Coordinates of C-alpha atoms and ligand atoms in Angstrom, one line a residue:
M249 CA -64.4 -74.0 46.5
I250 CA -65.5 -71.9 49.5
T251 CA -64.6 -74.6 52.1
G252 CA -60.9 -74.0 50.2
F253 CA -60.4 -70.4 50.5
L254 CA -61.6 -70.5 54.2
G255 CA -58.9 -73.1 54.9
L256 CA -56.4 -71.1 53.3
L257 CA -57.8 -68.0 54.7
C258 CA -57.6 -70.3 57.8
T259 CA -54.0 -70.9 57.3
L260 CA -53.0 -67.7 56.8
I261 CA -53.8 -66.3 59.7
F262 CA -53.2 -69.1 62.5
L263 CA -49.6 -67.6 60.1
V264 CA -49.7 -64.0 60.7
V265 CA -50.9 -65.0 64.4
G266 CA -48.4 -67.1 65.1
I267 CA -45.2 -65.5 63.1
Y268 CA -46.9 -61.8 65.3
T269 CA -46.5 -64.0 68.8
N270 CA -43.5 -64.6 68.1
T271 CA -41.8 -61.2 67.6
I272 CA -44.0 -60.1 70.9
Y273 CA -42.7 -63.0 72.7
N274 CA -39.2 -62.0 71.5
C275 CA -40.0 -58.3 72.8
I276 CA -40.9 -59.8 75.9
R277 CA -38.2 -61.7 77.2
R278 CA -37.0 -62.0 80.3
V279 CA -32.5 -62.8 79.9
Y280 CA -31.7 -65.1 83.4
I281 CA -28.4 -65.3 83.9
N282 CA -26.1 -66.6 87.2
D283 CA -25.1 -63.9 89.0
G284 CA -22.2 -65.3 90.0
S285 CA -23.0 -66.5 93.7
E286 CA -22.2 -70.1 94.4
G287 CA -24.9 -72.6 94.6
D288 CA -27.6 -74.2 93.0
K289 CA -27.2 -72.6 89.3
N290 CA -31.1 -72.3 88.7
E291 CA -31.7 -70.7 92.7
N292 CA -28.7 -68.0 91.7
L293 CA -30.5 -66.8 88.2
K294 CA -30.4 -63.5 88.1
E295 CA -33.4 -62.1 85.8
Y296 CA -33.4 -59.4 83.2
K297 CA -35.9 -56.7 81.5
Q298 CA -34.3 -55.8 77.6
A299 CA -34.2 -52.5 77.2
P300 CA -37.3 -50.5 76.0
G301 CA -38.2 -49.7 72.5
P302 CA -41.5 -49.3 70.8
I303 CA -44.3 -51.9 70.2
P304 CA -43.5 -54.2 66.9
W305 CA -45.9 -54.0 64.2
P306 CA -46.5 -57.4 62.4
F307 CA -44.2 -58.8 59.4
I308 CA -42.0 -54.5 59.6
G309 CA -41.9 -54.5 63.1
N310 CA -40.6 -50.6 63.3
L311 CA -39.1 -50.7 60.9
A312 CA -41.6 -48.2 59.5
L313 CA -40.1 -45.3 62.6
L314 CA -36.4 -45.8 59.8
S315 CA -38.3 -44.8 56.6
K316 CA -39.2 -41.7 56.5
F317 CA -35.2 -41.0 56.8
K318 CA -32.9 -40.9 54.4
V319 CA -30.4 -42.2 56.5
P320 CA -30.9 -44.4 59.0
L321 CA -27.9 -43.5 61.2
Q322 CA -30.1 -40.2 61.7
G323 CA -33.1 -42.3 62.1
L324 CA -31.0 -43.7 64.8
T325 CA -30.1 -41.5 66.5
Q326 CA -33.0 -39.1 66.5
L327 CA -35.0 -42.1 68.4
S328 CA -31.9 -42.0 70.6
E329 CA -33.4 -38.6 72.4
E330 CA -36.4 -40.2 73.1
L331 CA -35.8 -43.6 73.9
G332 CA -32.0 -42.7 75.4
D333 CA -28.8 -44.1 74.8
I334 CA -29.6 -48.3 74.4
Y335 CA -32.8 -49.1 73.1
S336 CA -34.8 -51.9 71.6
L337 CA -36.0 -52.5 68.0
T338 CA -36.7 -55.2 66.4
L339 CA -36.6 -54.6 62.5
G340 CA -38.4 -57.2 60.2
T341 CA -38.6 -60.3 62.5
R342 CA -35.8 -59.9 64.3
R343 CA -34.2 -58.2 68.0
C344 CA -31.9 -55.6 67.6
L345 CA -30.7 -53.3 70.4
V346 CA -29.2 -49.9 69.7
V347 CA -26.6 -48.7 71.8
S348 CA -25.4 -44.5 71.1
S349 CA -22.9 -43.5 74.4
L350 CA -19.3 -43.6 74.1
N351 CA -19.9 -46.6 77.5
L352 CA -22.0 -48.4 76.1
I353 CA -19.9 -49.3 73.1
R354 CA -17.5 -50.1 74.9
E355 CA -18.9 -52.1 77.1
V356 CA -20.6 -53.9 73.5
L357 CA -17.4 -53.7 71.9
N358 CA -14.3 -54.1 74.6
Q359 CA -15.7 -55.5 78.2
K360 CA -18.3 -57.8 77.0
G361 CA -16.9 -59.2 73.6
K362 CA -16.3 -62.0 73.8
F363 CA -20.8 -62.0 73.7
F364 CA -20.9 -59.7 70.2
G365 CA -18.9 -61.6 68.7
G366 CA -21.8 -62.4 65.5
R367 CA -22.6 -61.1 62.2
P368 CA -26.2 -61.0 60.8
N369 CA -26.8 -63.5 58.8
F370 CA -28.4 -61.0 55.8
L371 CA -28.8 -62.5 52.6
R372 CA -26.4 -60.4 51.3
Y373 CA -23.3 -61.5 52.8
H374 CA -24.0 -65.0 51.5
K375 CA -24.5 -63.3 48.2
L376 CA -21.2 -62.0 48.5
F377 CA -18.9 -64.7 49.6
G378 CA -19.6 -67.5 47.7
G379 CA -23.2 -68.7 49.2
D380 CA -21.8 -68.8 53.0
R381 CA -20.7 -65.6 55.0
N382 CA -17.8 -67.4 57.3
N383 CA -15.8 -67.0 53.8
S384 CA -15.8 -63.5 54.8
L385 CA -13.1 -61.4 57.5
A386 CA -16.2 -58.8 58.2
L387 CA -19.2 -60.5 58.0
S388 CA -18.5 -64.4 59.4
D389 CA -19.3 -64.7 62.9
W390 CA -16.7 -65.1 65.2
S391 CA -14.4 -69.0 65.1
S392 CA -11.3 -70.4 65.6
L393 CA -10.4 -69.7 62.1
Q394 CA -11.7 -66.0 62.2
Q395 CA -8.7 -65.8 65.2
K396 CA -6.6 -67.4 63.0
R397 CA -7.9 -65.3 59.5
R398 CA -7.1 -62.2 61.9
N399 CA -3.7 -63.2 62.9
L400 CA -2.3 -64.5 59.5
A401 CA -2.9 -60.7 58.5
R402 CA -2.0 -59.0 61.1
R403 CA 1.8 -59.0 60.3
H404 CA 0.9 -57.5 56.3
C405 CA -1.9 -55.4 57.3
S406 CA -0.8 -53.5 60.6
P407 CA 3.6 -53.6 59.6
R408 CA 5.3 -52.1 61.7
N409 CA 7.1 -47.9 61.2
S410 CA 10.2 -49.7 61.9
S411 CA 9.8 -53.1 59.8
L412 CA 10.8 -53.9 56.2
L413 CA 7.5 -54.3 54.4
F414 CA 6.3 -50.1 56.3
T415 CA 9.0 -49.9 54.0
K416 CA 7.6 -51.9 50.8
M417 CA 4.8 -50.4 51.7
S418 CA 5.6 -46.9 51.7
N419 CA 8.2 -47.5 48.4
V420 CA 4.5 -49.2 46.0
A421 CA 3.2 -46.1 47.5
C422 CA 5.0 -43.1 46.5
Y423 CA 6.0 -45.5 42.8
E424 CA 1.8 -45.9 42.2
V425 CA 1.2 -42.1 42.7
C426 CA 4.2 -41.1 40.1
V427 CA 2.2 -43.6 37.3
F428 CA -1.1 -41.9 38.8
M429 CA 0.1 -38.2 37.7
N430 CA 0.7 -39.2 34.7
A431 CA -2.0 -40.7 34.0
L432 CA -4.1 -37.6 35.4
R433 CA -2.3 -35.3 33.1
E434 CA -3.5 -37.9 30.0
R435 CA -7.5 -37.3 31.5
L436 CA -7.4 -34.1 32.2
S437 CA -9.8 -32.2 29.7
P438 CA -9.1 -29.1 28.4
H439 CA -10.7 -27.2 31.2
G440 CA -8.9 -29.7 34.1
E441 CA -11.6 -31.3 35.0
C442 CA -11.3 -35.9 34.9
E443 CA -14.5 -38.2 36.3
I444 CA -11.7 -39.0 38.5
K445 CA -13.3 -41.5 41.2
S446 CA -11.9 -44.5 38.9
L447 CA -8.4 -43.5 38.4
I448 CA -8.4 -43.3 42.0
Q449 CA -9.7 -46.9 42.9
Q450 CA -7.5 -47.7 40.2
T451 CA -4.2 -45.9 41.8
S452 CA -5.2 -47.8 45.4
A453 CA -6.2 -51.6 44.0
N454 CA -3.1 -51.0 42.9
M455 CA -1.2 -50.5 45.7
F456 CA -2.7 -53.2 47.5
L457 CA -1.9 -55.9 45.4
Q458 CA 1.8 -54.5 44.7
Y459 CA 2.0 -55.0 49.1
M460 CA 0.1 -58.3 49.1
C461 CA 0.7 -59.9 45.8
S462 CA 3.5 -58.1 44.3
I463 CA 2.1 -57.5 40.7
R464 CA 0.3 -54.4 39.1
F465 CA -1.8 -53.9 36.7
D466 CA -2.1 -51.7 33.3
Y467 CA -5.1 -49.1 34.1
N468 CA -5.9 -49.5 31.0
D469 CA -6.1 -53.6 31.4
N470 CA -9.7 -53.7 30.3
D471 CA -10.5 -56.6 33.5
F472 CA -8.3 -54.7 36.0
K473 CA -11.1 -51.6 35.0
K474 CA -13.7 -54.4 35.1
V475 CA -12.7 -56.0 38.6
V476 CA -12.1 -52.4 40.1
E477 CA -15.6 -51.3 39.4
C478 CA -17.1 -54.2 40.6
F479 CA -15.0 -54.1 44.1
D480 CA -16.7 -50.0 43.8
E481 CA -20.2 -51.5 43.7
I482 CA -19.8 -53.8 46.2
F483 CA -18.0 -50.7 48.6
W484 CA -21.2 -48.5 47.5
D485 CA -23.8 -51.5 47.7
I486 CA -22.7 -52.3 51.1
N487 CA -22.4 -49.2 52.8
K488 CA -26.7 -48.6 51.8
G489 CA -28.9 -50.8 53.9
Y490 CA -30.9 -52.0 52.0
A491 CA -35.3 -53.6 53.0
L492 CA -34.8 -57.4 52.6
D493 CA -31.9 -57.5 55.1
F494 CA -34.4 -57.7 57.6
L495 CA -37.7 -58.6 55.6
P496 CA -35.9 -61.8 53.8
W497 CA -39.3 -62.3 52.2
L498 CA -39.0 -60.0 50.3
A499 CA -36.0 -62.0 48.1
P500 CA -38.2 -62.4 44.9
F501 CA -38.3 -59.0 44.5
Y502 CA -34.6 -58.4 44.4
K503 CA -33.5 -61.5 42.1
K504 CA -32.2 -59.3 39.3
H505 CA -29.9 -57.3 42.0
L506 CA -29.0 -60.4 44.4
N507 CA -28.2 -62.0 40.3
T508 CA -26.1 -58.9 40.1
I509 CA -23.7 -59.0 43.6
V510 CA -23.5 -63.0 42.7
G511 CA -22.0 -61.4 39.1
W512 CA -19.8 -58.5 40.7
S513 CA -18.4 -61.3 43.4
T514 CA -17.7 -63.8 40.6
A515 CA -16.6 -61.6 37.9
I516 CA -13.8 -60.5 41.4
R517 CA -13.4 -64.3 42.6
K518 CA -11.9 -65.3 38.9
F519 CA -10.0 -61.9 38.0
I520 CA -7.8 -63.3 42.0
I521 CA -7.1 -67.3 40.8
E522 CA -6.5 -66.5 37.4
R523 CA -4.6 -63.2 37.0
I524 CA -2.9 -63.1 40.5
I525 CA -2.9 -66.9 42.1
S526 CA -3.0 -69.3 39.8
Q527 CA 1.2 -68.8 38.2
R528 CA 2.4 -68.8 41.8
E529 CA 0.5 -71.4 43.6
H530 CA 2.8 -73.7 41.5
M531 CA 5.7 -72.2 42.1
I532 CA 5.0 -72.2 46.2
D533 CA 8.8 -73.6 48.0
V534 CA 8.2 -73.5 51.5
S535 CA 11.1 -73.3 52.6
E536 CA 11.7 -70.0 50.7
P537 CA 11.0 -66.4 52.9
E538 CA 8.2 -65.2 52.0
Q539 CA 8.0 -62.4 49.1
D540 CA 4.7 -61.0 50.4
F541 CA 0.9 -61.2 51.9
A542 CA 0.1 -63.5 48.8
D543 CA 3.1 -66.5 49.7
A544 CA 2.7 -65.9 53.5
L545 CA -1.4 -67.5 52.9
L546 CA -0.7 -69.8 50.1
K547 CA 2.3 -71.4 52.6
N548 CA -0.3 -71.3 55.1
S549 CA -2.7 -73.5 53.2
I550 CA 0.1 -75.9 52.1
E551 CA 1.4 -76.1 55.8
D552 CA -2.1 -76.4 58.2
K553 CA -4.4 -77.7 56.4
S554 CA -7.8 -76.2 57.7
V555 CA -7.3 -73.7 56.5
S556 CA -8.4 -74.1 52.4
R557 CA -7.3 -72.3 49.5
D558 CA -10.9 -71.3 49.5
T559 CA -10.1 -69.6 52.3
I560 CA -6.7 -68.0 51.1
I561 CA -8.5 -67.0 48.2
Y562 CA -11.2 -65.2 50.0
M563 CA -8.9 -63.4 52.2
L564 CA -7.0 -62.0 49.0
E565 CA -10.3 -60.9 48.0
D566 CA -11.3 -59.1 51.1
F567 CA -8.3 -58.1 51.5
I568 CA -7.0 -57.0 48.4
G569 CA -11.3 -55.0 48.1
G570 CA -9.9 -52.7 51.4
H571 CA -8.4 -50.5 48.3
S572 CA -12.2 -49.5 48.1
A573 CA -12.6 -47.9 50.6
I574 CA -8.7 -46.1 50.5
G575 CA -10.4 -44.7 47.4
N576 CA -13.6 -43.1 48.1
L577 CA -12.2 -42.1 51.7
L578 CA -9.9 -40.0 49.6
M579 CA -13.1 -38.7 47.6
A580 CA -14.7 -37.8 50.9
A581 CA -11.7 -36.0 51.0
F582 CA -11.4 -34.2 48.1
A583 CA -15.0 -33.0 48.7
H584 CA -14.7 -31.7 51.5
I585 CA -11.8 -29.7 50.5
V586 CA -13.2 -28.4 47.4
H587 CA -15.6 -26.3 49.7
N588 CA -12.7 -26.0 52.4
Q589 CA -9.9 -24.4 50.3
D590 CA -8.1 -23.0 53.1
V591 CA -8.0 -26.7 54.1
A592 CA -5.8 -27.8 50.8
K593 CA -4.0 -24.4 51.2
K594 CA -2.8 -25.9 54.8
I595 CA -1.8 -28.9 53.3
Q596 CA -0.2 -27.6 50.6
A597 CA 2.1 -25.5 52.7
E598 CA 2.9 -28.5 55.1
A599 CA 2.8 -31.0 51.8
D600 CA 5.8 -27.7 50.2
E601 CA 7.6 -27.5 53.6
I602 CA 8.0 -31.5 53.3
S603 CA 9.1 -32.4 49.6
S604 CA 11.4 -29.1 49.1
H605 CA 8.0 -27.7 47.2
G606 CA 7.6 -30.8 44.8
R607 CA 11.8 -32.1 44.5
R608 CA 10.6 -35.1 46.0
I609 CA 7.9 -37.7 46.2
I610 CA 5.8 -37.7 49.8
N611 CA 6.3 -41.2 51.3
I612 CA 5.0 -42.7 54.8
Y613 CA 7.2 -41.3 56.8
D614 CA 6.5 -38.3 56.5
M615 CA 3.1 -38.8 58.0
E616 CA 4.5 -37.6 61.6
K617 CA 5.3 -34.6 60.2
M618 CA 2.6 -33.3 58.3
P619 CA 0.4 -33.3 61.1
Y620 CA -2.2 -31.1 59.9
T621 CA -2.3 -33.4 56.6
M622 CA -3.4 -36.4 59.0
A623 CA -6.1 -34.7 61.0
T624 CA -7.6 -33.5 57.5
I625 CA -7.8 -37.4 57.1
S626 CA -9.4 -38.3 61.1
E627 CA -12.2 -35.5 60.3
V628 CA -12.9 -36.9 57.2
L629 CA -13.2 -40.0 59.0
R630 CA -15.2 -38.0 61.7
F631 CA -17.7 -36.7 59.3
S632 CA -18.7 -39.0 57.2
S633 CA -19.2 -42.1 60.1
S634 CA -18.1 -45.2 58.6
P635 CA -21.2 -47.3 60.0
I636 CA -20.0 -50.1 61.9
V637 CA -21.0 -53.9 60.9
P638 CA -23.9 -54.5 63.4
H639 CA -22.7 -57.4 65.8
V640 CA -24.9 -60.4 66.9
A641 CA -25.2 -61.6 70.9
T642 CA -23.6 -65.3 70.6
E643 CA -25.9 -65.5 74.0
D644 CA -28.5 -64.4 76.6
T645 CA -26.3 -61.8 77.9
V646 CA -26.4 -57.8 80.0
V647 CA -25.3 -54.7 79.1
A648 CA -26.0 -51.8 81.4
G649 CA -28.1 -53.7 83.4
Y650 CA -30.5 -54.9 80.6
G651 CA -31.2 -58.0 79.4
I652 CA -29.7 -59.0 75.3
T653 CA -31.7 -61.8 73.9
K654 CA -29.9 -64.2 72.1
D655 CA -29.1 -63.3 68.0
T656 CA -30.5 -59.7 69.0
I657 CA -28.8 -57.9 66.1
V658 CA -26.0 -54.8 68.3
I659 CA -26.1 -51.7 66.0
I660 CA -23.3 -49.7 67.5
N661 CA -24.7 -45.5 66.0
N662 CA -21.3 -44.4 65.8
Y663 CA -23.0 -41.3 64.1
K664 CA -24.3 -40.2 67.3
L665 CA -20.2 -40.4 68.9
N666 CA -19.2 -39.0 66.0
R667 CA -21.8 -35.6 65.1
S668 CA -22.8 -35.1 68.3
A669 CA -22.3 -32.0 70.2
Q670 CA -21.9 -34.0 73.6
Y671 CA -18.2 -35.0 72.4
W672 CA -17.2 -32.9 69.1
E673 CA -17.2 -28.5 69.6
N674 CA -19.4 -27.2 66.4
P675 CA -19.9 -31.4 64.9
D676 CA -21.6 -30.3 61.8
F677 CA -18.5 -27.8 60.6
F678 CA -15.4 -29.3 58.7
Q679 CA -12.3 -28.5 60.7
P680 CA -9.1 -31.2 60.8
E681 CA -8.2 -28.6 63.7
R682 CA -9.9 -30.1 66.0
F683 CA -7.8 -33.6 65.7
L684 CA -4.5 -30.8 66.6
E685 CA -3.0 -30.1 70.1
N686 CA 0.1 -28.3 71.1
T687 CA 1.8 -30.1 72.9
N688 CA 5.6 -30.4 74.3
I689 CA 7.6 -33.4 74.3
E690 CA 6.2 -34.2 78.4
K691 CA 2.5 -34.5 77.2
S692 CA 3.4 -36.1 74.0
E693 CA 5.6 -39.0 76.2
M694 CA 2.5 -38.5 78.9
V695 CA 0.0 -39.6 76.6
A696 CA 2.8 -42.0 74.9
K697 CA 2.5 -43.9 79.0
R698 CA -1.4 -43.8 79.1
R699 CA -2.3 -45.2 75.7
N700 CA 0.4 -48.1 76.7
S701 CA -1.4 -48.6 80.0
E702 CA -5.0 -48.6 78.2
G703 CA -4.1 -50.5 75.1
S704 CA -5.8 -49.7 72.1
D705 CA -9.1 -47.9 73.2
S706 CA -9.5 -46.1 70.2
G707 CA -8.5 -49.5 67.5
I708 CA -5.1 -47.7 66.9
E709 CA -2.3 -50.8 67.3
F710 CA 0.6 -49.1 69.7
D711 CA 2.9 -52.4 70.8
K712 CA 6.3 -52.2 71.9
E713 CA 8.6 -51.6 69.8
D714 CA 6.5 -48.8 68.5
L715 CA 6.2 -47.3 71.5
A716 CA 10.1 -47.8 72.2
V717 CA 11.2 -46.1 68.7
F718 CA 8.7 -43.2 69.5
K719 CA 10.1 -42.7 72.9
K720 CA 13.6 -42.3 71.7
N721 CA 12.4 -40.2 69.0
S722 CA 10.9 -37.9 71.4
T723 CA 14.0 -37.5 73.9
K724 CA 15.9 -37.9 70.4
H725 CA 14.3 -34.2 70.0
R726 CA 14.8 -32.5 73.0
S727 CA 18.4 -32.9 73.7
S728 CA 19.1 -31.8 70.3
T729 CA 16.6 -29.3 71.2
Q730 CA 17.4 -28.8 74.7
I731 CA 15.1 -28.1 77.0
S732 CA 15.0 -23.5 76.4
N733 CA 12.9 -24.4 73.3
M734 CA 10.1 -25.3 76.1
S735 CA 10.6 -22.3 78.2
S736 CA 10.3 -20.6 75.0
S737 CA 6.7 -20.3 73.2
K738 CA 7.3 -22.3 70.3
R739 CA 5.4 -24.7 70.2
T740 CA 4.4 -27.4 67.5
P741 CA 1.2 -29.6 66.2
R742 CA 1.2 -32.9 66.8
L743 CA -1.6 -35.0 65.5
K744 CA -3.9 -35.9 69.0
K745 CA -3.7 -39.1 69.3
N746 CA -5.9 -40.6 72.2
I747 CA -9.2 -39.4 71.3
P748 CA -11.6 -42.0 73.5
H749 CA -14.8 -40.9 71.4
F750 CA -13.2 -41.0 68.1
L751 CA -12.9 -45.0 67.4
P752 CA -13.5 -44.5 63.5
F753 CA -12.0 -48.3 63.1
G754 CA -13.9 -49.8 66.2
I755 CA -12.8 -51.0 69.4
G756 CA -12.7 -54.6 70.6
K757 CA -11.5 -57.7 69.2
R758 CA -13.3 -57.9 65.9
T759 CA -11.5 -53.6 65.2
C760 CA -10.4 -53.1 61.5
I761 CA -6.9 -54.8 60.2
G762 CA -6.9 -52.3 57.5
Q763 CA -6.4 -49.0 59.3
S764 CA -2.4 -48.8 58.9
L765 CA -3.5 -49.1 55.5
V766 CA -5.8 -46.6 55.2
R767 CA -3.5 -43.9 57.3
G768 CA -0.4 -45.1 55.1
F769 CA -1.9 -45.4 51.4
G770 CA -4.5 -42.4 52.0
F771 CA -1.5 -40.2 53.1
V772 CA 0.3 -40.5 50.2
L773 CA -2.5 -39.9 47.5
L774 CA -3.5 -37.0 49.4
A775 CA -0.6 -35.0 50.4
N776 CA 1.1 -35.6 47.0
I777 CA -1.5 -35.0 44.7
L778 CA -2.4 -31.5 46.6
Q779 CA 0.8 -31.4 46.5
R780 CA 0.3 -31.3 42.6
F781 CA -2.4 -29.9 41.8
N782 CA -5.5 -27.4 43.2
V783 CA -8.4 -29.3 43.2
S784 CA -11.0 -27.8 42.7
S785 CA -15.2 -28.3 41.0
C786 CA -17.0 -25.8 38.0
N787 CA -20.1 -27.6 39.6
L788 CA -19.9 -27.1 43.8
S789 CA -23.6 -28.1 43.6
S790 CA -23.1 -31.5 42.9
V791 CA -19.5 -32.3 45.3
E792 CA -21.9 -33.9 47.8
T793 CA -21.0 -36.6 50.5
I794 CA -23.8 -38.7 51.9
P795 CA -24.0 -39.1 55.5
A796 CA -22.9 -41.5 57.8
C797 CA -21.5 -43.3 55.3
I798 CA -17.9 -43.4 53.7
A799 CA -18.4 -44.1 50.2
L800 CA -19.7 -42.8 47.5
P801 CA -22.0 -44.5 44.3
P802 CA -19.5 -45.6 42.1
K803 CA -20.4 -42.8 39.0
T804 CA -20.4 -39.6 41.2
F805 CA -19.2 -36.5 41.3
S806 CA -15.9 -34.9 38.5
L807 CA -13.3 -32.2 39.8
Q808 CA -11.2 -30.3 38.2
F809 CA -7.1 -29.6 38.5
R810 CA -5.0 -27.5 38.2
F811 CA -1.3 -27.8 37.9
R812 CA 0.1 -25.8 41.0
N813 CA 2.9 -23.5 40.5
I814 CA 5.1 -24.8 42.9
Y815 CA 8.3 -22.8 42.2
Ligands
HEM985 C1 -11.9 -46.3 55.4 C2 -11.9 -46.7 55.8 C3 -12.0 -47.8 56.9 C4 -12.7 -47.6 57.7 C5 -13.7 -46.3 57.8 C6 -13.3 -48.8 58.7 C7 -13.7 -49.3 59.7 C8 -13.9 -50.1 59.9 C9 -14.7 -50.9 60.8 C10 -15.2 -49.3 62.2 C11 -14.4 -52.2 61.0 C12 -15.4 -52.5 62.2 C13 -15.6 -53.3 63.9 C14 -16.2 -53.8 64.4 O1 -16.9 -54.5 63.6 O2 -16.6 -53.3 65.6 C15 -14.1 -52.7 60.6 C16 -13.7 -53.9 60.3 C17 -12.8 -54.9 59.2 N1 -11.8 -53.4 58.2 FE1 -11.4 -52.0 58.2 N2 -12.5 -49.6 57.8 C18 -11.8 -48.8 56.5 C19 -10.7 -49.6 55.5 C20 -10.7 -51.0 55.3 C21 -9.0 -51.6 54.8 C22 -8.6 -51.1 53.4 C23 -9.2 -52.9 54.9 C24 -8.2 -54.3 54.1 C25 -7.2 -54.4 53.9 C26 -10.5 -53.4 56.0 C27 -10.4 -54.5 57.2 C28 -11.3 -54.7 57.9 C29 -11.3 -55.7 58.3 C30 -11.5 -57.3 57.7 C31 -13.2 -55.7 59.2 C32 -13.8 -57.3 59.8 C33 -12.5 -57.6 61.5 C34 -13.7 -58.8 61.9 O3 -14.4 -58.3 62.2 O4 -12.6 -59.2 62.7 N3 -10.7 -52.1 56.2 N4 -13.4 -51.6 59.4

């Protein structure tokens, strides 16, 4: 009995020592990279130390350092004050690198992007996508399939301003926002209150569904309601950090939660197959022009045998799920507006002018003409500072002269980028004006040229055709107003388009695919709702956003909507 116990103890000690030795080895391991010169490969290897960082504890690594912060990115920002803009951490037993400055973020995501195309192997990610995170666009490692999926999605998710798809996006958004207005009227309490989040999510979901699958669902359809709730739960969950991600041995304690995640994703998949895909896949005719994104995907799976039916279903799920981000973004926008009523007034002034005091619905083509409203969306994105899914080094490499070992998780600290006085004046104030500039036409042309030559560093896709339209409009504007306007002091505000340190959608090869949809649908919702309603709250202290997070809990604050007297 005693020998048995001693044997167990020895095995345990041996295990602990073994694991900890491995953790320490991972911290001190050097990286050897060929310096590029000719000759014997081994002789030309240059040695690189890893970035500095605190010594890890057994099993938990440096997790305790973050445990005192409610928001991990705030903790990482505070650590960067001591350790610098590039430092190493060990979270659990996983080696991590935290980068917090614009130049370093650019180096990781842009210049060295090909070495950082992986995503972390978190258990939660697998559970969300049928047991394999590579089924997901955002959570998969980089691969030729991923490239193919991105290419397939590009035309539909980033339609050109001059395209028919852009018109479809606009029409769909306008139609759905009208349905929303009616539904909202029915749901308002006598005091004008409404638990608005679920309705906004349903509206946003229907915009996506109509645009991508040419189908919409009634707001009273219980299956639809349930599925929209599941998407929102997942969005909330994925935006939270869990100790489990770095300490997988905690899995038995998270069993219930992991089963809940599987339940949400199974319900979504069932809905997509039964209510969207099944009728369509039998009717698909590859010789006919594609009707929408779902058509494009289904046709592709027939024509390209390397793209399976499952891939198509997961892709649809991923993209339709994008609606949750927009619903949450809008809720965050309302939260700020409720506390800053002057922002609401300025949006309303733009909205009244564009819509002739509500005589028409504001559409996506009005975005250019409502710079303050667009600036508000940018400010919500800056303020919320949505975390970037971590990247993973796929081979040994070097950043800023430090060696990065294969499988290191790279945490992009965009919170510091968005909320530091180094980059922004009064960073903790909500000020959409920071995204506006008073510009004359010469300057706008210069910006357009610069952006075209620099590429889409801010992740904003800007192709040649858009540039041509943009330039044509600028020239048209100049000939009609003549240069006299330039000499007069009247200048119109314009949205600043190339702020190098503003990267809400990431940069590089894994940049967000949904940014045009975010701007377009987000704009139509925000502009039209504020054109019709004054938004406030009976309980101002309940209306809060969460730092370094675009998501709000599925059950969150209610808001008060009062019709505006606009005529
Ligand atoms: C508030 C709205 C949104 C924000 C702030 C946002 C931001 C981001 C960021 C920062 C990334 C990561 C870039 C990187 O890893 O380097 C990303 C990736 C991605 N986003 Fe978004 N996003 C939003 C909405 C959407 C929507 C509506 C869709 C879908 C229609 C979408 C689809 C994707 C996909 C598929 C990826 C992964 C791309 C890849 O890994 O190759 N996003 N997004």
